[in-house]
Short mmCIF file of C-alpha atoms and ligand atoms in Angstrom, two decimals:
data_model
loop_
_atom_site.label_atom_id
_atom_site.label_comp_id
_atom_site.label_asym_id
_atom_site.label_seq_id
_atom_site.Cartn_x
_atom_site.Cartn_y
_atom_site.Cartn_z
CA UNK A 16 -44.55 -19.17 -40.02
CA UNK A 17 -42.78 -21.36 -37.52
CA UNK A 18 -43.87 -20.98 -33.86
CA UNK A 19 -43.19 -22.76 -30.78
CA UNK A 20 -45.70 -23.15 -28.05
CA UNK A 21 -44.87 -21.09 -24.95
CA UNK A 22 -46.25 -20.38 -21.66
CA UNK A 23 -46.89 -16.78 -20.73
CA UNK A 24 -46.30 -15.98 -17.10
CA UNK A 25 -45.78 -12.74 -15.40
CA UNK A 26 -42.03 -12.42 -14.49
CA UNK A 27 -42.75 -11.97 -10.83
CA UNK A 28 -44.81 -15.13 -10.81
CA UNK A 29 -42.11 -17.18 -12.58
CA UNK A 30 -39.51 -16.03 -9.96
CA UNK A 31 -41.83 -16.91 -7.07
CA UNK A 32 -42.88 -20.25 -8.49
CA UNK A 33 -39.30 -21.15 -9.57
CA UNK A 34 -38.21 -20.74 -5.97
CA UNK A 35 -41.05 -22.92 -4.89
CA UNK A 36 -40.29 -25.55 -7.56
CA UNK A 37 -36.69 -25.96 -6.52
CA UNK A 38 -37.75 -28.43 -3.92
CA UNK A 39 -40.81 -29.84 -5.41
CA UNK A 40 -39.95 -30.59 -9.04
CA UNK A 41 -36.90 -32.90 -9.04
CA UNK A 42 -38.38 -35.75 -7.05
CA UNK A 43 -41.59 -35.80 -9.05
CA UNK A 44 -39.84 -35.70 -12.32
CA UNK A 45 -37.51 -38.45 -11.39
CA UNK A 46 -40.45 -40.61 -10.41
CA UNK A 47 -42.04 -40.15 -13.72
CA UNK A 48 -38.75 -40.83 -15.54
CA UNK A 49 -38.09 -44.00 -13.64
CA UNK A 50 -41.57 -45.24 -14.15
CA UNK A 51 -41.63 -45.16 -17.95
CA UNK A 52 -38.52 -43.68 -19.48
CA UNK A 53 -37.81 -40.27 -20.94
CA UNK A 54 -40.06 -38.87 -23.65
CA UNK A 55 -43.24 -40.65 -22.51
CA UNK A 56 -46.58 -38.91 -22.67
CA UNK A 57 -48.77 -38.95 -19.46
CA UNK A 58 -52.34 -38.20 -18.68
CA UNK A 59 -51.96 -36.01 -15.62
CA UNK A 60 -54.72 -35.70 -13.03
CA UNK A 61 -54.74 -32.11 -11.95
CA UNK A 62 -56.70 -31.11 -8.81
CA UNK A 63 -58.24 -27.67 -9.31
CA UNK A 64 -59.30 -25.20 -6.68
CA UNK A 65 -61.48 -22.64 -8.63
CA UNK A 66 -63.57 -22.58 -11.77
CA UNK A 67 -60.90 -20.28 -13.35
CA UNK A 68 -58.33 -23.03 -13.19
CA UNK A 69 -59.67 -24.58 -16.42
CA UNK A 70 -59.06 -21.32 -18.23
CA UNK A 71 -55.61 -20.92 -16.63
CA UNK A 72 -54.55 -24.37 -18.01
CA UNK A 73 -55.96 -23.65 -21.47
CA UNK A 74 -54.36 -20.12 -21.48
CA UNK A 75 -51.01 -21.69 -20.55
CA UNK A 76 -51.19 -23.90 -23.52
CA UNK A 77 -51.80 -27.34 -21.91
CA UNK A 78 -53.72 -30.07 -23.75
CA UNK A 79 -56.74 -30.07 -21.38
CA UNK A 80 -58.68 -33.29 -22.02
CA UNK A 81 -62.47 -33.58 -22.11
CA UNK A 82 -62.66 -35.20 -18.76
CA UNK A 83 -63.40 -34.16 -15.26
CA UNK A 84 -63.65 -36.10 -12.00
CA UNK A 85 -64.90 -34.01 -9.12
CA UNK A 86 -62.47 -31.04 -8.99
CA UNK A 87 -59.80 -32.78 -10.99
CA UNK A 88 -59.14 -31.98 -14.59
CA UNK A 89 -56.88 -33.99 -16.93
CA UNK A 90 -53.86 -32.84 -19.03
CA UNK A 91 -52.09 -34.82 -21.68
CA UNK A 92 -48.33 -34.01 -21.76
CA UNK A 93 -44.79 -35.17 -21.15
CA UNK A 94 -42.64 -34.72 -18.06
CA UNK A 95 -41.77 -31.13 -19.05
CA UNK A 96 -45.59 -30.30 -18.88
CA UNK A 97 -45.64 -31.97 -15.49
CA UNK A 98 -42.94 -29.55 -14.35
CA UNK A 99 -44.77 -26.61 -15.96
CA UNK A 100 -47.94 -27.54 -14.13
CA UNK A 101 -46.00 -27.49 -10.84
CA UNK A 102 -44.56 -24.12 -11.71
CA UNK A 103 -48.08 -22.83 -12.10
CA UNK A 104 -48.83 -24.09 -8.53
CA UNK A 105 -50.77 -27.28 -9.53
CA UNK A 106 -50.01 -30.67 -8.06
CA UNK A 107 -50.31 -33.08 -10.96
CA UNK A 108 -50.32 -36.84 -10.50
CA UNK A 109 -49.65 -39.28 -13.26
CA UNK A 110 -53.01 -41.01 -14.05
CA UNK A 111 -51.86 -42.98 -17.11
CA UNK A 112 -48.75 -43.48 -19.26
CA UNK A 113 -49.46 -43.22 -22.94
CA UNK A 114 -47.34 -44.97 -25.54
CA UNK A 115 -44.78 -42.49 -26.99
CA UNK A 116 -45.67 -41.75 -30.60
CA UNK A 117 -42.01 -40.78 -31.24
CA UNK A 118 -40.86 -44.18 -30.13
CA UNK A 119 -43.63 -46.36 -31.24
CA UNK A 120 -43.42 -48.09 -34.67
CA UNK A 121 -45.35 -46.06 -37.19
CA UNK A 122 -47.34 -48.19 -39.55
CA UNK A 123 -46.97 -46.23 -42.68
CA UNK A 124 -49.60 -46.65 -45.33
CA UNK A 125 -50.28 -45.07 -48.70
CA UNK A 126 -51.91 -41.75 -48.72
CA UNK A 127 -55.66 -41.84 -49.15
CA UNK A 128 -55.60 -40.83 -52.88
CA UNK A 129 -53.61 -43.94 -53.74
CA UNK A 130 -55.69 -46.38 -51.88
CA UNK A 131 -58.28 -48.33 -53.78
CA UNK A 132 -61.67 -47.02 -52.77
CA UNK A 133 -64.39 -49.22 -51.43
CA UNK A 134 -62.80 -51.32 -48.64
CA UNK A 135 -64.95 -51.01 -45.62
CA UNK A 136 -62.55 -53.45 -43.83
CA UNK A 137 -59.56 -51.15 -43.71
CA UNK A 138 -58.79 -50.67 -40.03
CA UNK A 139 -56.20 -49.57 -37.47
CA UNK A 140 -55.51 -50.16 -33.75
CA UNK A 141 -57.39 -53.42 -33.57
CA UNK A 142 -60.43 -52.63 -35.62
CA UNK A 143 -61.07 -48.93 -35.75
CA UNK A 144 -62.18 -47.89 -39.19
CA UNK A 145 -60.19 -45.56 -41.42
CA UNK A 146 -61.70 -42.62 -43.25
CA UNK A 147 -61.79 -44.65 -46.43
CA UNK A 148 -63.50 -47.41 -44.65
CA UNK A 149 -66.16 -45.06 -43.32
CA UNK A 150 -66.80 -43.70 -46.70
CA UNK A 151 -66.91 -47.22 -48.23
CA UNK A 152 -69.35 -48.14 -45.54
CA UNK A 153 -71.65 -45.26 -46.50
CA UNK A 154 -71.55 -46.32 -50.19
CA UNK A 155 -72.12 -49.94 -49.31
CA UNK A 156 -75.12 -49.10 -47.12
CA UNK A 157 -76.65 -46.91 -49.89
CA UNK A 158 -76.15 -49.77 -52.50
CA UNK A 159 -77.68 -52.30 -50.20
CA UNK A 160 -80.62 -50.07 -49.14
CA UNK A 161 -81.32 -47.74 -51.97
CA UNK A 162 -84.78 -46.99 -50.64
CA UNK A 163 -83.33 -45.90 -47.28
CA UNK A 164 -79.88 -44.37 -47.58
CA UNK A 165 -78.53 -41.52 -49.62
CA UNK A 166 -74.93 -40.42 -49.62
CA UNK A 167 -74.26 -36.63 -49.86
CA UNK A 168 -70.90 -35.05 -50.51
CA UNK A 169 -71.16 -31.70 -48.75
CA UNK A 170 -67.64 -30.23 -49.21
CA UNK A 171 -63.90 -30.90 -49.22
CA UNK A 172 -61.32 -31.06 -46.43
CA UNK A 173 -58.54 -28.45 -46.11
CA UNK A 174 -55.92 -30.73 -47.60
CA UNK A 175 -58.06 -31.67 -50.59
CA UNK A 176 -59.03 -28.05 -51.26
CA UNK A 177 -55.36 -27.01 -51.09
CA UNK A 178 -54.13 -29.93 -53.31
CA UNK A 179 -52.18 -31.52 -50.40
CA UNK A 180 -51.79 -35.29 -50.22
CA UNK A 181 -54.17 -37.11 -47.83
CA UNK A 182 -57.15 -34.89 -48.33
CA UNK A 183 -60.79 -36.08 -48.52
CA UNK A 184 -64.21 -35.14 -49.48
CA UNK A 185 -66.71 -34.43 -46.66
CA UNK A 186 -69.53 -36.89 -46.54
CA UNK A 187 -72.95 -37.36 -44.92
CA UNK A 188 -75.59 -39.96 -45.27
CA UNK A 189 -79.35 -39.39 -45.04
CA UNK A 190 -81.29 -42.39 -43.90
CA UNK A 191 -85.17 -42.50 -44.01
CA UNK A 192 -87.88 -44.51 -45.78
CA UNK A 193 -87.62 -42.20 -48.74
CA UNK A 194 -90.72 -40.75 -50.21
CA UNK A 195 -91.34 -37.54 -52.18
CA UNK A 196 -88.51 -34.98 -51.58
CA UNK A 197 -87.01 -36.72 -48.58
CA UNK A 198 -83.33 -35.95 -48.07
CA UNK A 199 -83.42 -32.90 -50.37
CA UNK A 200 -80.97 -30.15 -49.44
CA UNK A 201 -83.75 -27.78 -48.37
CA UNK A 202 -84.67 -26.62 -44.78
CA UNK A 203 -88.36 -27.05 -45.29
CA UNK A 204 -88.54 -30.82 -45.19
CA UNK A 205 -91.63 -32.91 -44.82
CA UNK A 206 -90.15 -34.99 -42.00
CA UNK A 207 -88.26 -33.70 -38.94
CA UNK A 208 -84.52 -34.25 -38.96
CA UNK A 209 -82.17 -35.78 -36.42
CA UNK A 210 -78.50 -35.11 -37.14
CA UNK A 211 -75.55 -37.06 -35.56
CA UNK A 212 -71.95 -36.23 -36.19
CA UNK A 213 -68.63 -37.58 -34.96
CA UNK A 214 -64.85 -37.13 -34.97
CA UNK A 215 -64.73 -33.39 -35.37
CA UNK A 216 -62.05 -33.99 -32.81
CA UNK A 217 -60.07 -36.61 -34.80
CA UNK A 218 -58.52 -38.47 -31.94
CA UNK A 219 -61.78 -39.21 -30.21
CA UNK A 220 -62.10 -42.48 -32.29
CA UNK A 221 -64.83 -44.08 -30.30
CA UNK A 222 -67.31 -41.51 -31.63
CA UNK A 223 -66.97 -42.54 -35.34
CA UNK A 224 -67.54 -46.14 -34.34
CA UNK A 225 -70.78 -45.17 -32.60
CA UNK A 226 -71.95 -43.48 -35.87
CA UNK A 227 -70.99 -46.57 -37.82
CA UNK A 228 -73.20 -48.70 -35.56
CA UNK A 229 -76.00 -46.16 -35.57
CA UNK A 230 -76.10 -46.32 -39.39
CA UNK A 231 -76.07 -50.13 -39.37
CA UNK A 232 -78.77 -50.29 -36.67
CA UNK A 233 -81.07 -48.06 -38.79
CA UNK A 234 -80.55 -49.63 -42.18
CA UNK A 235 -80.45 -53.12 -40.91
CA UNK A 236 -83.44 -52.78 -38.67
CA UNK A 237 -85.90 -51.28 -41.06
CA UNK A 238 -88.77 -53.70 -41.58
CA UNK A 239 -87.79 -56.00 -38.69
CA UNK A 240 -87.35 -53.66 -35.74
CA UNK A 241 -90.60 -51.95 -34.90
CA UNK A 242 -89.04 -48.84 -33.35
CA UNK A 243 -86.50 -48.37 -36.20
CA UNK A 244 -89.27 -48.86 -38.81
CA UNK A 245 -91.48 -46.22 -37.13
CA UNK A 246 -88.52 -43.83 -36.90
CA UNK A 247 -87.47 -44.10 -40.49
CA UNK A 248 -91.15 -43.78 -41.65
CA UNK A 249 -91.43 -40.51 -39.79
CA UNK A 250 -87.92 -38.88 -39.55
CA UNK A 251 -84.82 -38.12 -41.65
CA UNK A 252 -81.61 -39.27 -39.92
CA UNK A 253 -78.47 -37.52 -41.08
CA UNK A 254 -75.09 -38.77 -40.09
CA UNK A 255 -71.71 -37.28 -40.62
CA UNK A 256 -69.37 -40.03 -39.39
CA UNK A 257 -66.05 -38.16 -39.90
CA UNK A 258 -66.35 -34.40 -39.63
CA UNK A 259 -62.62 -33.96 -39.68
CA UNK A 260 -61.15 -36.51 -42.13
CA UNK A 261 -57.76 -34.85 -42.54
CA UNK A 262 -57.26 -35.05 -38.76
CA UNK A 263 -58.44 -38.67 -38.65
CA UNK A 264 -55.96 -39.45 -41.47
CA UNK A 265 -53.18 -38.29 -39.14
CA UNK A 266 -54.55 -40.28 -36.27
CA UNK A 267 -54.74 -43.50 -38.22
CA UNK A 268 -51.13 -43.13 -39.54
CA UNK A 269 -50.18 -44.29 -36.12
CA UNK A 270 -51.61 -47.68 -36.74
CA UNK A 271 -51.81 -49.62 -33.55
CA UNK A 272 -50.64 -46.64 -31.70
CA UNK A 273 -52.90 -43.93 -32.94
CA UNK A 274 -51.53 -40.35 -32.97
CA UNK A 275 -53.26 -37.83 -30.80
CA UNK A 276 -54.26 -35.35 -33.52
CA UNK A 277 -57.35 -33.43 -32.32
CA UNK A 278 -57.42 -30.63 -34.89
CA UNK A 279 -57.57 -30.42 -38.67
CA UNK A 280 -54.50 -30.37 -40.76
CA UNK A 281 -54.40 -26.69 -41.71
CA UNK A 282 -50.83 -25.74 -40.96
CA UNK A 283 -50.92 -22.38 -42.82
CA UNK A 284 -50.97 -20.52 -39.51
CA UNK A 285 -48.00 -22.23 -38.03
CA UNK A 286 -46.15 -25.41 -38.70
CA UNK A 287 -43.27 -25.40 -36.32
CA UNK A 288 -44.99 -26.91 -33.34
CA UNK A 289 -42.65 -28.86 -31.10
CA UNK A 290 -43.52 -32.29 -29.73
CA UNK A 291 -45.87 -30.89 -27.13
CA UNK A 292 -47.79 -28.84 -29.69
CA UNK A 293 -49.86 -29.78 -32.73
CA UNK A 294 -50.60 -28.21 -36.16
CA UNK A 295 -54.15 -27.37 -37.18
CA UNK A 296 -57.14 -25.47 -36.11
CA UNK A 297 -59.58 -26.75 -33.37
CA UNK A 298 -62.80 -26.97 -35.40
CA UNK A 299 -64.74 -27.05 -32.25
CA UNK A 300 -63.34 -23.53 -31.29
CA UNK A 301 -63.48 -22.09 -34.76
CA UNK A 302 -67.24 -21.78 -35.40
CA UNK A 303 -68.60 -18.30 -35.80
CA UNK A 304 -70.49 -18.11 -32.56
CA UNK A 305 -69.08 -16.16 -29.65
CA UNK A 306 -65.72 -16.79 -31.42
CA UNK A 307 -62.68 -15.86 -29.37
CA UNK A 308 -64.36 -16.52 -25.99
CA UNK A 309 -63.44 -18.67 -23.16
CA UNK A 310 -61.59 -21.97 -23.69
CA UNK A 311 -59.76 -20.93 -26.78
CA UNK A 312 -56.21 -20.05 -27.63
CA UNK A 313 -54.54 -17.79 -30.23
CA UNK A 314 -51.37 -20.01 -30.33
CA UNK A 315 -51.48 -22.06 -33.57
CA UNK A 316 -49.80 -24.97 -31.71
CA UNK A 317 -52.39 -25.10 -28.93
CA UNK A 318 -54.91 -27.89 -28.94
CA UNK A 319 -57.70 -25.25 -28.64
CA UNK A 320 -56.37 -22.90 -31.36
CA UNK A 321 -59.41 -20.96 -32.63
CA UNK A 322 -57.98 -20.26 -36.06
CA UNK A 323 -57.18 -16.75 -37.74
CA UNK A 324 -60.85 -15.77 -37.83
CA UNK A 325 -64.33 -17.12 -37.15
CA UNK A 326 -65.22 -19.88 -39.51
CA UNK A 327 -61.87 -19.80 -41.27
CA UNK A 328 -61.85 -23.52 -41.78
CA UNK A 329 -63.49 -25.18 -44.71
CA UNK A 330 -64.55 -28.25 -42.74
CA UNK A 331 -66.65 -25.86 -40.59
CA UNK A 332 -68.09 -23.68 -43.40
CA UNK A 333 -69.05 -26.76 -45.41
CA UNK A 334 -70.69 -28.33 -42.31
CA UNK A 335 -72.49 -25.11 -41.53
CA UNK A 336 -73.71 -24.83 -45.10
CA UNK A 337 -75.08 -28.35 -44.68
CA UNK A 338 -76.89 -27.31 -41.42
CA UNK A 339 -78.41 -24.34 -43.17
CA UNK A 340 -79.70 -26.61 -45.92
CA UNK A 341 -81.36 -28.92 -43.37
CA UNK A 342 -82.80 -26.61 -40.79
CA UNK A 343 -84.64 -23.29 -41.06
CA UNK A 344 -83.29 -20.38 -39.02
CA UNK A 345 -85.96 -19.70 -36.44
CA UNK A 346 -84.29 -17.95 -33.55
CA UNK A 347 -83.54 -14.32 -32.92
CA UNK A 348 -79.98 -13.04 -32.46
CA UNK A 349 -79.98 -12.43 -28.69
CA UNK A 350 -78.45 -15.00 -26.33
CA UNK A 351 -81.80 -15.33 -24.42
CA UNK A 352 -84.06 -15.22 -27.59
CA UNK A 353 -85.95 -18.54 -27.60
CA UNK A 354 -86.64 -20.74 -30.61
CA UNK A 355 -90.39 -21.25 -31.09
CA UNK A 356 -91.83 -24.16 -29.07
CA UNK A 357 -92.80 -26.00 -32.19
CA UNK A 358 -89.32 -25.90 -33.73
CA UNK A 359 -88.31 -29.25 -35.08
CA UNK A 360 -84.91 -31.04 -35.21
CA UNK A 361 -82.06 -32.18 -33.01
CA UNK A 362 -78.34 -32.12 -33.61
CA UNK A 363 -75.87 -34.18 -31.49
CA UNK A 364 -72.15 -33.94 -31.90
CA UNK A 365 -70.22 -36.75 -30.30
CA UNK A 366 -67.01 -36.30 -28.35
CA UNK A 367 -65.07 -38.25 -25.79
CA UNK A 368 -64.64 -39.12 -23.02
CA UNK A 369 -66.13 -36.96 -20.24
CA UNK A 370 -69.33 -39.02 -19.81
CA UNK A 371 -71.62 -36.02 -20.16
CA UNK A 372 -74.50 -34.60 -22.03
CA UNK A 373 -73.95 -30.87 -22.76
CA UNK A 374 -76.19 -28.24 -24.13
CA UNK A 375 -75.81 -24.55 -25.09
CA UNK A 376 -74.48 -22.21 -24.06
CA UNK A 377 -71.03 -23.69 -23.89
CA UNK A 378 -69.38 -20.30 -24.34
CA UNK A 379 -70.65 -19.08 -20.90
CA UNK A 380 -72.44 -21.14 -18.37
CA UNK A 381 -73.75 -18.10 -16.55
CA UNK A 382 -75.97 -17.28 -19.48
CA UNK A 383 -78.90 -19.58 -20.17
CA UNK A 384 -80.65 -19.98 -23.51
CA UNK A 385 -84.26 -19.00 -24.10
CA UNK A 386 -84.98 -22.72 -24.35
CA UNK A 387 -83.09 -23.58 -21.27
CA UNK A 388 -85.82 -25.66 -19.45
CA UNK A 389 -86.52 -27.85 -22.55
CA UNK A 390 -82.84 -28.35 -23.36
CA UNK A 391 -82.12 -29.14 -19.76
CA UNK A 392 -85.02 -31.63 -19.62
CA UNK A 393 -83.97 -33.40 -22.77
CA UNK A 394 -80.25 -33.55 -21.66
CA UNK A 395 -81.30 -34.86 -18.37
CA UNK A 396 -83.32 -37.64 -20.07
CA UNK A 397 -80.32 -38.53 -22.29
CA UNK A 398 -78.13 -38.39 -19.19
CA UNK A 399 -80.50 -40.86 -17.40
CA UNK A 400 -80.36 -43.21 -20.38
CA UNK A 401 -76.56 -43.20 -20.47
CA UNK A 402 -75.87 -42.68 -16.82
CA UNK A 403 -74.01 -39.47 -17.71
CA UNK A 404 -74.11 -36.14 -15.95
CA UNK A 405 -75.91 -33.32 -17.95
CA UNK A 406 -75.61 -29.54 -17.93
CA UNK A 407 -74.07 -26.51 -19.72
CA UNK A 408 -70.36 -27.12 -20.42
CA UNK A 409 -69.17 -24.66 -17.86
CA UNK A 410 -71.45 -26.12 -15.18
CA UNK A 411 -69.96 -29.62 -15.40
CA UNK A 412 -66.71 -29.61 -17.44
CA UNK A 413 -65.45 -26.06 -18.52
CA UNK A 414 -66.63 -23.19 -20.73
CA UNK A 415 -65.50 -23.35 -24.36
CA UNK A 416 -66.62 -20.94 -27.11
CA UNK A 417 -66.92 -21.59 -30.88
CA UNK A 418 -68.29 -25.10 -30.86
CA UNK A 419 -70.58 -26.85 -33.12
CA UNK A 420 -73.51 -27.19 -30.72
CA UNK A 421 -73.46 -23.50 -29.85
CA UNK A 422 -73.36 -22.52 -33.57
CA UNK A 423 -76.38 -24.71 -34.51
CA UNK A 424 -78.52 -23.41 -31.64
CA UNK A 425 -77.25 -19.83 -32.12
CA UNK A 426 -77.71 -19.43 -35.86
CA UNK A 427 -80.66 -21.82 -36.46
CA UNK A 428 -82.39 -22.34 -33.09
CA UNK A 429 -82.19 -26.16 -33.44
CA UNK A 430 -81.86 -28.11 -30.34
CA UNK A 431 -78.21 -29.09 -30.04
CA UNK A 432 -76.21 -31.30 -27.78
CA UNK A 433 -72.65 -32.48 -27.15
CA UNK A 434 -72.55 -36.01 -25.91
CA UNK A 435 -69.23 -36.96 -24.38
CA UNK A 436 -69.01 -40.68 -24.87
CA UNK A 437 -66.98 -42.06 -22.03
CA UNK A 438 -66.73 -44.24 -18.96
CA UNK A 439 -65.95 -42.75 -15.63
CA UNK A 440 -65.70 -45.94 -13.64
CA UNK A 441 -62.54 -47.36 -15.05
CA UNK A 442 -63.90 -50.41 -16.82
CA UNK A 443 -60.92 -50.23 -19.14
CA UNK A 444 -63.01 -48.57 -21.81
CA UNK A 445 -61.93 -44.99 -21.27
CA UNK A 446 -59.63 -42.55 -23.04
CA UNK A 447 -59.16 -41.82 -26.77
CA UNK A 448 -58.15 -45.37 -27.73
CA UNK A 449 -60.04 -47.92 -25.68
CA UNK A 450 -59.77 -51.49 -26.75
CA UNK A 451 -61.74 -52.02 -29.95
CA UNK A 452 -63.86 -54.66 -28.27
CA UNK A 453 -65.23 -51.91 -25.98
CA UNK A 454 -67.21 -50.59 -29.01
CA UNK A 455 -69.55 -53.49 -29.16
CA UNK A 456 -69.39 -54.62 -25.67
CA UNK A 457 -69.79 -51.20 -23.90
CA UNK A 458 -70.16 -47.99 -25.90
CA UNK A 459 -72.73 -48.98 -28.44
CA UNK A 460 -75.19 -50.63 -26.00
CA UNK A 461 -74.93 -47.53 -23.87
CA UNK A 462 -75.48 -45.12 -26.72
CA UNK A 463 -78.19 -46.81 -28.64
CA UNK A 464 -81.13 -46.10 -26.35
CA UNK A 465 -80.17 -42.42 -26.09
CA UNK A 466 -79.76 -42.01 -29.86
CA UNK A 467 -83.12 -43.67 -30.40
CA UNK A 468 -84.71 -41.39 -27.84
CA UNK A 469 -83.21 -38.28 -29.26
CA UNK A 470 -84.10 -39.23 -32.86
CA UNK A 471 -87.67 -39.99 -31.90
CA UNK A 472 -87.97 -36.52 -30.18
CA UNK A 473 -86.61 -34.55 -33.24
CA UNK A 474 -90.28 -33.82 -34.06
CA UNK A 475 -90.74 -31.64 -30.99
CA UNK A 476 -87.65 -31.26 -28.73
CA UNK A 477 -88.82 -28.13 -27.06
CA UNK A 478 -91.99 -29.66 -25.82
CA UNK A 479 -90.04 -32.41 -24.00
CA UNK A 480 -90.55 -32.36 -20.29
CA UNK A 481 -88.74 -34.03 -17.48
CA UNK A 482 -91.37 -36.66 -17.18
CA UNK A 483 -91.60 -37.33 -20.88
CA UNK A 484 -91.11 -40.93 -22.09
ZN1 ZN B 503 -63.84 -33.46 -28.38
#
């Protein structure tokens, strides 16, 4: 089914706004064209006036970025999107001009199945690791530290399942000083479990690099770093570095100009997206928790397309199967049912780049969980360690239903967080594709204390208080 992205507006509204735009649009469009040539992609800074504006932008099909500065939201799009924003009554300003994927040289490389496995040095865009490199890294770590690291294949990507080129297995690593039945796929583990995942949104490439360094920090520090040694003696650490490998495969095809693929590669619901749209399902809107709520779109070309049904995507069902094998379900079905105070385990899913620590519910910020005080206290602590804002998504960014953190808390009762890895003070390390040097110089030093804190508190997250160390 071919489908173009379109903007639905009431006819009367269009007529009124078109009249308004006759004077406003030409000068602004000309400025953008002169500035960078036709066809370029911009990050638009879009001042908003009400909380409903985020939903208006999502509903109109704009690529709303995970970024907020005061009342301003940010939209990725071309000059036509700038015009459409003005037609809707917004006053967008060009914040940043992105390289145009259509004009940039594409560094073509063999599809994954043809590449020799086991090269952790395969990179793109100045050092970012490819999917194959991440998987080779997991195998390398397990071979170097057989007493600490166990690689688990928990499923297959959509492309692999459907026999398409460029598909991948889905992989996790369990890291602990292994004794007894540690790392078994059973929810009743001897040790509490801390789970870190990244790149469910493929283009948020900083997040996979944080996971890479987290794995190295743990496996390299056991026996020499006192805190790491104590952590791995007491806790299982699970890491999924690439939750959406098909999407990352598309991103990395851009080489030094990574493509902006956010979703997976499932094009069975619509493959005729034009330049401003994108194939695939947003895995962070597809999970079977309050599916179809705020911040989602039924347009297959939208960046927040929720899929044809809840949990329709194999990347999600496989991940949820892994979660169910790692954490017992301890919470009732109601939105305000609390998980017991002695519930163990923490899950963090990394995104970029809003510089925020977010906790359930993301589907509706006017509803608080039954563990709100504890989740809020832990998020506040992680926010202090990272210098990030914390809150429910709709309190500080925008509401969005069907995400990983809501699913894990909803179905299992596990304390779950989204950490938006970012930089709000323009150090040159912001956006999807910051210079690779930012990974070691900025992002990892910022994230390491927060990850250590969260992992250490996996034993009793709901007894964390605002004054806890
Ligand atoms: Zn994201």
